[in-house]
Coordinates of C-alpha atoms in Angstrom, one line a residue:
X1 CA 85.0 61.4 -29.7
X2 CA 87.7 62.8 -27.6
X3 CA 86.5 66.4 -27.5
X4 CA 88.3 67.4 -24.4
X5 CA 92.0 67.1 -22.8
X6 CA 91.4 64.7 -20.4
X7 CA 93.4 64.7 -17.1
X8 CA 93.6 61.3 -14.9
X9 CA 90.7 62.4 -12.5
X10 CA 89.7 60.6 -9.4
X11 CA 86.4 58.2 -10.1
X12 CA 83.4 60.0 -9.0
X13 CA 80.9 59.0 -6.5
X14 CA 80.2 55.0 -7.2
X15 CA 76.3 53.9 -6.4
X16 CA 76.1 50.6 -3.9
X17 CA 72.2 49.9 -3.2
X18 CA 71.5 53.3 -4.5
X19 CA 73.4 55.3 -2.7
X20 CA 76.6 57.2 -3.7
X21 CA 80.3 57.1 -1.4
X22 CA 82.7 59.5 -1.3
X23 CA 86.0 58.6 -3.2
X24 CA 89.1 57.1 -1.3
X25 CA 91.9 59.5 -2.2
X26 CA 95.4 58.7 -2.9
X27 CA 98.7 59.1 -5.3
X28 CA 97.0 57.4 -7.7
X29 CA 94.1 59.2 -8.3
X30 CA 95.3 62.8 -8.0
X31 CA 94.5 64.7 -11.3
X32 CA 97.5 65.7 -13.3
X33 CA 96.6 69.2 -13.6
X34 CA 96.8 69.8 -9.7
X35 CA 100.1 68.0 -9.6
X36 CA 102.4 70.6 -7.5
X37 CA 105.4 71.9 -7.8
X38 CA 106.2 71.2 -3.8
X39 CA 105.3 67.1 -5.0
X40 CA 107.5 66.9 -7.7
X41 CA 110.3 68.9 -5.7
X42 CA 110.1 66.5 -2.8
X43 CA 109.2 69.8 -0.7
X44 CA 108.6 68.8 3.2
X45 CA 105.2 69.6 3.8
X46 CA 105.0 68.8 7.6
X47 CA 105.5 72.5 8.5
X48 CA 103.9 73.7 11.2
X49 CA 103.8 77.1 10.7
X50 CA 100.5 76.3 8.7
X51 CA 97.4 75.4 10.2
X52 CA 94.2 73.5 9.5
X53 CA 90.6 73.2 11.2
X54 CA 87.0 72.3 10.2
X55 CA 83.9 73.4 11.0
X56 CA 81.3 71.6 11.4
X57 CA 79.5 72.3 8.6
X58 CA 81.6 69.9 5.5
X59 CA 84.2 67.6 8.3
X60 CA 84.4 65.5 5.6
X61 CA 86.0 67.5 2.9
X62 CA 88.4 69.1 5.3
X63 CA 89.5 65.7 5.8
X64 CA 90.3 65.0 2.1
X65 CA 92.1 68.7 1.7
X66 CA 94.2 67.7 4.9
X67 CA 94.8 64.2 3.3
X68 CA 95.9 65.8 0.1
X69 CA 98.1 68.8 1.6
X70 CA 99.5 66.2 3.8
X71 CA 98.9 67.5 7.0
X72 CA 96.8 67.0 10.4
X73 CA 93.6 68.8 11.0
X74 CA 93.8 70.8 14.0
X75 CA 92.2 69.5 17.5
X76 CA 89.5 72.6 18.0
X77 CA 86.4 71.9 20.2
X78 CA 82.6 73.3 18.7
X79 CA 80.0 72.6 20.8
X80 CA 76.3 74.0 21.5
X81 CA 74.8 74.9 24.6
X82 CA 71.8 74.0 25.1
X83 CA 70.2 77.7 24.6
X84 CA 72.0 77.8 20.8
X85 CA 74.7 79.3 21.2
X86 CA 78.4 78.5 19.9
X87 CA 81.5 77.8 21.9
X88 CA 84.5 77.5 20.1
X89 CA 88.5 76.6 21.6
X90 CA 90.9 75.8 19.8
X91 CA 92.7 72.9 21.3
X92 CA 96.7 73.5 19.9
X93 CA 98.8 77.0 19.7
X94 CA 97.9 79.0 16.6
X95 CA 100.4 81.7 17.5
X96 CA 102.3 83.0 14.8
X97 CA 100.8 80.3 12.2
X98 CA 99.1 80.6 9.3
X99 CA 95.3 79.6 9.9
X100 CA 92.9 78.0 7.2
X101 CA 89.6 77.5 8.2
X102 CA 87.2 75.6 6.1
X103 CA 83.8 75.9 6.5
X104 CA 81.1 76.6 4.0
X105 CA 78.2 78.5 4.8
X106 CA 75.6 76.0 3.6
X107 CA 72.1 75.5 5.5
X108 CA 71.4 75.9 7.8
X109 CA 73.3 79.1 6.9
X110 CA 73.1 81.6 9.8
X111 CA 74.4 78.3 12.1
X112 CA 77.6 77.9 10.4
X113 CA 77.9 81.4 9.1
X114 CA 77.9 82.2 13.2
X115 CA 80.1 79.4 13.5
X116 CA 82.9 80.7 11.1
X117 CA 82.6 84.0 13.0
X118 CA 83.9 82.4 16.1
X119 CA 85.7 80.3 14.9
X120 CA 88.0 83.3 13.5
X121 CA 87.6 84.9 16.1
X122 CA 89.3 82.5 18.4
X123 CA 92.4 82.5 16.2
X124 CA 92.6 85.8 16.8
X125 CA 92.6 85.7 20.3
X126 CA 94.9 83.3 20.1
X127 CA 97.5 85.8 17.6
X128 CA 97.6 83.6 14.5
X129 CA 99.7 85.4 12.2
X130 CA 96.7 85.2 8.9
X131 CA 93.2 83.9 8.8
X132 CA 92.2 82.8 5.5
X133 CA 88.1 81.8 5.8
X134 CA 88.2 78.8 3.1
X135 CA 84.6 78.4 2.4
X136 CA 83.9 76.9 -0.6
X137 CA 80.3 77.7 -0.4
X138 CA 79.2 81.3 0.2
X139 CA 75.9 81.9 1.3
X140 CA 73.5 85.2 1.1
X141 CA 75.3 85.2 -2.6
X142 CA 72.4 85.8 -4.6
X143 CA 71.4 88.7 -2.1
X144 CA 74.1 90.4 -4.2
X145 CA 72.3 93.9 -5.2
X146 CA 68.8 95.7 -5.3
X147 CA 66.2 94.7 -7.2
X148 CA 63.0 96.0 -5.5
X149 CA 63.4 99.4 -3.0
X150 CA 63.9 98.7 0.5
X151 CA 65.9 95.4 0.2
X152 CA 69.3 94.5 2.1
X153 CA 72.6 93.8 0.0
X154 CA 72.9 91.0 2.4
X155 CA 76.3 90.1 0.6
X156 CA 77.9 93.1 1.5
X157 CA 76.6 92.8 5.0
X158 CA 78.4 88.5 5.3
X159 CA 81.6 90.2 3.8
X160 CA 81.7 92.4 6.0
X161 CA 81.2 90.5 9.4
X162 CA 83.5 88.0 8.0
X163 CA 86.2 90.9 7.6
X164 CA 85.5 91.9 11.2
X165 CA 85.5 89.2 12.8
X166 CA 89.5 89.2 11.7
X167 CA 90.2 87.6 8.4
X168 CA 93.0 88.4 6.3
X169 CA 91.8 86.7 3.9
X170 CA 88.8 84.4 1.8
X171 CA 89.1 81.4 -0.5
X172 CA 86.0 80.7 -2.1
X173 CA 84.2 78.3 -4.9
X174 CA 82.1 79.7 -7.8
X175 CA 80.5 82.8 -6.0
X176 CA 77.3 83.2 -7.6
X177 CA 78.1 86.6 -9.4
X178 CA 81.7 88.2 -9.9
X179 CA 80.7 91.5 -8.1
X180 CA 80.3 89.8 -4.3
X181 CA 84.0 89.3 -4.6
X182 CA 84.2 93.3 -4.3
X183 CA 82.7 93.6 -1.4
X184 CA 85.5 92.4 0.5
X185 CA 87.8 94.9 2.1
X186 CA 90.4 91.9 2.2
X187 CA 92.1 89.7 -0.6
X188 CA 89.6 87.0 -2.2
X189 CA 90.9 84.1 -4.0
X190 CA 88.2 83.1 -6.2
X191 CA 88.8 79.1 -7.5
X192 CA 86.5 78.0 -10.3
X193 CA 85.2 74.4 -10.1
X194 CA 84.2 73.9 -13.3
X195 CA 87.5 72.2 -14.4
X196 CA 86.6 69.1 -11.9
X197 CA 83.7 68.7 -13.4
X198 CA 84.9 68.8 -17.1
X199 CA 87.1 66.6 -16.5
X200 CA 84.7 64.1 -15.5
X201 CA 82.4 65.2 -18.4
X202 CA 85.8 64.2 -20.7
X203 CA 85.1 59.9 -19.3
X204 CA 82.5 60.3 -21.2
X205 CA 82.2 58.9 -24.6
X206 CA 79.8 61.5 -26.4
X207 CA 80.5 63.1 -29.8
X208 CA 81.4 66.6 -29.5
X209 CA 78.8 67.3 -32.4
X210 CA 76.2 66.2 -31.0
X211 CA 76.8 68.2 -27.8
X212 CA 75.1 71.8 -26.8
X213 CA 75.8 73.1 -23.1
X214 CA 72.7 75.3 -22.1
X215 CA 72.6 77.9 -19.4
X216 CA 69.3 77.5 -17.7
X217 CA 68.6 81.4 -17.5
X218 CA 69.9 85.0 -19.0
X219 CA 72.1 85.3 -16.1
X220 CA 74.4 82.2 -16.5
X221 CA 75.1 82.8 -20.0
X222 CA 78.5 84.0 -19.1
X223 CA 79.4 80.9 -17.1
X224 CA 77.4 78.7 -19.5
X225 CA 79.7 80.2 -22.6
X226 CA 83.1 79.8 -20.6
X227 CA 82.2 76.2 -20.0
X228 CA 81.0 75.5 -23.6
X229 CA 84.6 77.3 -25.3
X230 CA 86.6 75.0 -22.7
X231 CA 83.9 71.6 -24.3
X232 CA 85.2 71.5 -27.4
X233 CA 83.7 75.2 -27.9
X234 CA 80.1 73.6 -28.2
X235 CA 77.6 75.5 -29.3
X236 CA 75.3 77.6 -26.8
X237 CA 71.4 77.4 -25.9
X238 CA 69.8 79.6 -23.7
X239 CA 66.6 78.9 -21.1
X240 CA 64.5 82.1 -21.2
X241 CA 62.3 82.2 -17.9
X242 CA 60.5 84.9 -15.9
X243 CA 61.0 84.3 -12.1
X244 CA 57.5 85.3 -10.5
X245 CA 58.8 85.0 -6.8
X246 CA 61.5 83.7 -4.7
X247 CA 62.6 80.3 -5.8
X248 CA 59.8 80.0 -8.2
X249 CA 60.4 80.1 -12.0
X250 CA 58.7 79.6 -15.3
X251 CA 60.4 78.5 -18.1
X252 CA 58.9 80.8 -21.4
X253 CA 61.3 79.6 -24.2
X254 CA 64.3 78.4 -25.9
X255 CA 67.0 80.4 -28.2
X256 CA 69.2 77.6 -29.6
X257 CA 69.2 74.3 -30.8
X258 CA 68.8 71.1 -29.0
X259 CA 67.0 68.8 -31.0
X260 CA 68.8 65.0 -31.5
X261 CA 71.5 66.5 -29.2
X262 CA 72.9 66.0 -25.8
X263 CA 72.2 69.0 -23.9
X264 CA 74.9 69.6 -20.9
X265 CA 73.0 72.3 -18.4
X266 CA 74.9 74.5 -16.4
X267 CA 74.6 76.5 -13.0
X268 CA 76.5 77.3 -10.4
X269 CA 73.8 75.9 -7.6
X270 CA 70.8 74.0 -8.0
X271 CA 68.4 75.1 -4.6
X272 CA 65.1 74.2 -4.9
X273 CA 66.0 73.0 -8.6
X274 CA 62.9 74.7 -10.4
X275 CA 64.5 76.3 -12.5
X276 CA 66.7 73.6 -13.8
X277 CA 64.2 71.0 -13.7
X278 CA 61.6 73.1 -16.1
X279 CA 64.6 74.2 -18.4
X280 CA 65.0 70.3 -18.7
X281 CA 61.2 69.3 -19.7
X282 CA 61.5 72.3 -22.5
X283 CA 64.5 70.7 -23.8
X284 CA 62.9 66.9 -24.0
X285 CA 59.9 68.8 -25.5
X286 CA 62.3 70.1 -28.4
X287 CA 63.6 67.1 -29.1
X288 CA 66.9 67.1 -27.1
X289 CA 68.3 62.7 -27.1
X290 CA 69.6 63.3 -23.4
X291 CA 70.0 66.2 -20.3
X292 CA 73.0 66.2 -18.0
X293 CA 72.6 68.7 -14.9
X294 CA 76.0 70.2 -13.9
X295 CA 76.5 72.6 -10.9
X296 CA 79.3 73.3 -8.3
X297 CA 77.1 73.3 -5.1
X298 CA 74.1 70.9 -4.5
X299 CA 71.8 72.7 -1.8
X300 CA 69.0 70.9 -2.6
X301 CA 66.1 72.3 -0.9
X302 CA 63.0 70.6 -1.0
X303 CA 61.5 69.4 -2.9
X304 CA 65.1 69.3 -5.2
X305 CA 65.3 65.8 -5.0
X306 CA 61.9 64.8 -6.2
X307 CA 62.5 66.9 -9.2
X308 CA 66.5 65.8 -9.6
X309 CA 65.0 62.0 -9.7
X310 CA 61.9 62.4 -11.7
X311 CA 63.5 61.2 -15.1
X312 CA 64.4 64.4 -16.7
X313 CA 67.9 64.3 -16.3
X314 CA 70.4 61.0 -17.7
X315 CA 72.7 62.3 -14.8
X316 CA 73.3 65.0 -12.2
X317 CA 76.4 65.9 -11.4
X318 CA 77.4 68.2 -8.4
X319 CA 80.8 68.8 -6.3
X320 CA 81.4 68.1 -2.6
X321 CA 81.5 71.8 -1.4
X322 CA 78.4 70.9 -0.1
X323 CA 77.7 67.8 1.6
X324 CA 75.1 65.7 0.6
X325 CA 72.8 64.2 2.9
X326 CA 72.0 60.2 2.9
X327 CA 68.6 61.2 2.4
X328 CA 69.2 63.0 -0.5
X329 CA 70.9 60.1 -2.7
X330 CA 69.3 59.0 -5.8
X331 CA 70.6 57.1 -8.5
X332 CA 71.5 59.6 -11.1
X333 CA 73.4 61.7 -8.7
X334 CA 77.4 61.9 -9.4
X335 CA 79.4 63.6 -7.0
X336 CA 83.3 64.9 -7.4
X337 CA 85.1 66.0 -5.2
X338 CA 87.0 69.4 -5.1
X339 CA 89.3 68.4 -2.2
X340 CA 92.5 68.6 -4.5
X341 CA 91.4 71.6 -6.2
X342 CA 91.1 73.7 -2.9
X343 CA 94.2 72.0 -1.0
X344 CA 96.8 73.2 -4.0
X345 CA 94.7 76.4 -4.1
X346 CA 96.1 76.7 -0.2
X347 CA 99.4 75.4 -0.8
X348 CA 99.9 78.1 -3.2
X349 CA 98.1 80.9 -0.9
X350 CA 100.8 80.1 1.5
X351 CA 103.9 80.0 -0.8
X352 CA 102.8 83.6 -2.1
X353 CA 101.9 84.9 2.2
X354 CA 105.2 83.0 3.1
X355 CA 107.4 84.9 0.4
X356 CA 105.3 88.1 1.3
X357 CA 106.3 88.1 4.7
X358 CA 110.0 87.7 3.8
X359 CA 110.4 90.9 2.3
X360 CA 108.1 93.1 4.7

C-alpha cells in the first residue's frame, strides 16, 4: 500500500466548522526533501544583502516563504487612490540588494499584474542590484499562441512588460504550457508543484493497483503522464472533450480504464472547473469507486465551487499559490502549501546570482 516515497510533509489544510486554515509552519513540519544545505550547515541566513516584499495579491504566502527563509518581509507601502490607480514606496534601502518580489498575478489579474509592474519598478529606482518577479501564478498563460486569426499572444505581451519594467529575473509555478517560459528575454526558473502534492497524495492509504491518474483533456497528457511515472507509474486515462467556447467544455469520451478504480485527475488550474467537473461525472458513469481533483492553482471562478462541492469529487486538492477566499471553502477542499518549495527555490537562486557576481 505504500506506493510512493513519502517525505515528512506538513499536514494540509484541517476543516473546523467547514472551513479550512492555513498550516502553522515550523522545524517540525518542514518536508525532508526541501531540507537545505545552508540548514544543515548552520549557514547565517540574516543577510541583508537579500530582500523580501509582498504584494498584495497572496500576503499570506509571503509570510510563510519569509518564515521559512528566515527573514523579515520588507516594510513597502501599496495603496490606491481613489481614481485606481497604484502607488508604490518602498519603505527600507534596496540599493545594491538582491530583490524578490512575490506576487501572483491572480484575479483580479490586470490589478496585481499593474501592481508587480510598479512594484519593480520602484526597486529600480531605488538601484537594487537584481529583481527576480516571484510569482507563483502567471496569468494570461493560456493566451499562449494563435488559434483563430486576429488574436493577441497575450503571454508574450505580460513577459514582456514584466521584462521592461526591469526584472532580471522570474520564478514561477507550473506555467500552463512549457513554451510561455520562451517568451522571456530574461532567465526563468520554472518550479514544479506537483511534488507537494504527491507527497500528500503518499498519507494516503490506497492500493497502487487500484489507482489510475487521468488528465482531464489531450493537452495535459504530458503533465498527467509525468505525475502518473512519479505514482507508482500508474496507469494513464485520458478525458477526450471538444471546447465549444471560452471556458465552456464538453466532455465526448474516455480512452482508458477506470472502472472499480480510484481515479486521481490532474491539471494545472481548475477556473471555472467545467472541464474537470464533467471529466468526473464520465468517470462515475464508467464505473470509477472514487475521484480526487489535483491542481496547483485554485482560481475558481464561478460557478467553480458549486461544481467542486456537488459530490463528484472524494477530495480536491489545490496549493496556496493562490489564495482561497473564505467564501470559497467547502468541505472536500485540501489545501498545501508551497511556501517551502518556493523559499529554497530562492535560497538557491541567490547562492547561484551570489557566486555569479563573484567572478564577473
Amino acid at each position: 500500500y505504500v506506493y510512493l516515497r513519502r517525505c515528512d510533509v506538513a499536514e494540509p489544510t484541517k476543516f473546523g466548522n467547514g472551513k479550512p486554515t492555513i498550516p502553522i509552519l515550523n522545524e517540525s513540519t518542514l518536508p525532508k526533501f526541501l531540507e537545505s544545505a545552508r540548514v544543515e550547515k548552520a549557514v547565517n541566513r540574516n543577510n541583508s544583502r537579500i530582500k523580501l516584499f509582498s504584494g498584495s495579491a497572496n500576503s499570506a504566502l509571503s509570510q510563510e516563504i519569509a518564515w521559512y527563509m528566515g527573514l523579515e518581509l520588507g516594510k513597502i507601502n501599496i495603496k490606491r487612490f481613489a481614481d485606481g490607480e497604484i502607488y508604490v514606496q518602498l519603505q527600507e534601502s534596496v540599493r545594491g540588494c538582491d530583490v524578490y518580489l512575490v506576487q501572483p498575478t491572480s484575479p483580479p489579474v490586470n490589478e496585481h499584474l499593474m501592481e508587480l509592474e510598479i512594484m519593480i519598478d520602484a526597486c529600480r529606482r531605488a538601484s537594487a542590484k537584481n529583481i527576480t518577479a516571484v510569482v507563483p501564478y502567471f496569468g494570461y498563460a493560456r493566451a499562449d499562441r494563435k488559434t483563430q486569426g486576429r488574436e493577441s499572444i497575450a503571454a508574450k505581451l505580460v513577459a514582456n512588460l514584466i521584462t521592461e519594467a526591469g526584472a532580471n529575473r522570474v520564478l514561477a509555478c507550473d506555467i500552463h504550457s512549457g513554451q510561455s517560459l520562451g517568451y522571456f528575454d530574461i532567465p526563468v526558473d520554472h518550479v514544479y508543484c506537483e511534488q507537494v502534492i504527491l507527497d500528500y497524495l503518499a498519507s494516503k492509504k490506497i492500493c497502487s493497483e487500484d489507482l489510475v491518474v487521468v488528465s482531464p483533456d489531450v493537452g495535459g497528457v504530458a503533465r498527467a503522464r509525468a505525475f502518473a511515472k512519479k505514482l507508482s507509474d500508474a496507469p494513464l486515462a485520458i478525458v477526450d472533450k471538444r471546447r465549444h467556447g471560452h471556458n465552456v467544455a464538453e466532455v465526448m469520451n474516455l480512452i482508458g480504464d477506470v472502472k472499480g478504480k480510484v481515479a486521481v485527475m490532474v491539471d494545472d488550474m481548475i477556473d471555472t472547473a467545467g472541464t474537470i467537473s464533467k471529466g468526473a461525472a464520465l468517470l462515475q458513469q464508467e464505473g470509477a469507486r472514487e475521484v480526487y481533483a489535483c491542481c496547483t492553482h485554485a482560481v475558481f471562478s464561478p460557478p467553480a465551487i458549486e461544481r467542486l462541492s456537488g459530490g463528484l469529487f472524494q477530495e480536491v486538492i489545490v496549493t496556496n499559490t493562490i489564495p482561497v477566499l473564505e467564501k470559497n471553502y467547502f468541505p472536500q477542499l485540501t489545501v498545501l502549501t508551497v511556501a517551502n518549495l518556493l523559499g529554497e527555490t530562492i535560497w538557491r537562486v541567490h547562492d547561484d546570482c551570489s557566486v555569479s557576481s563573484i567572478f564577473q
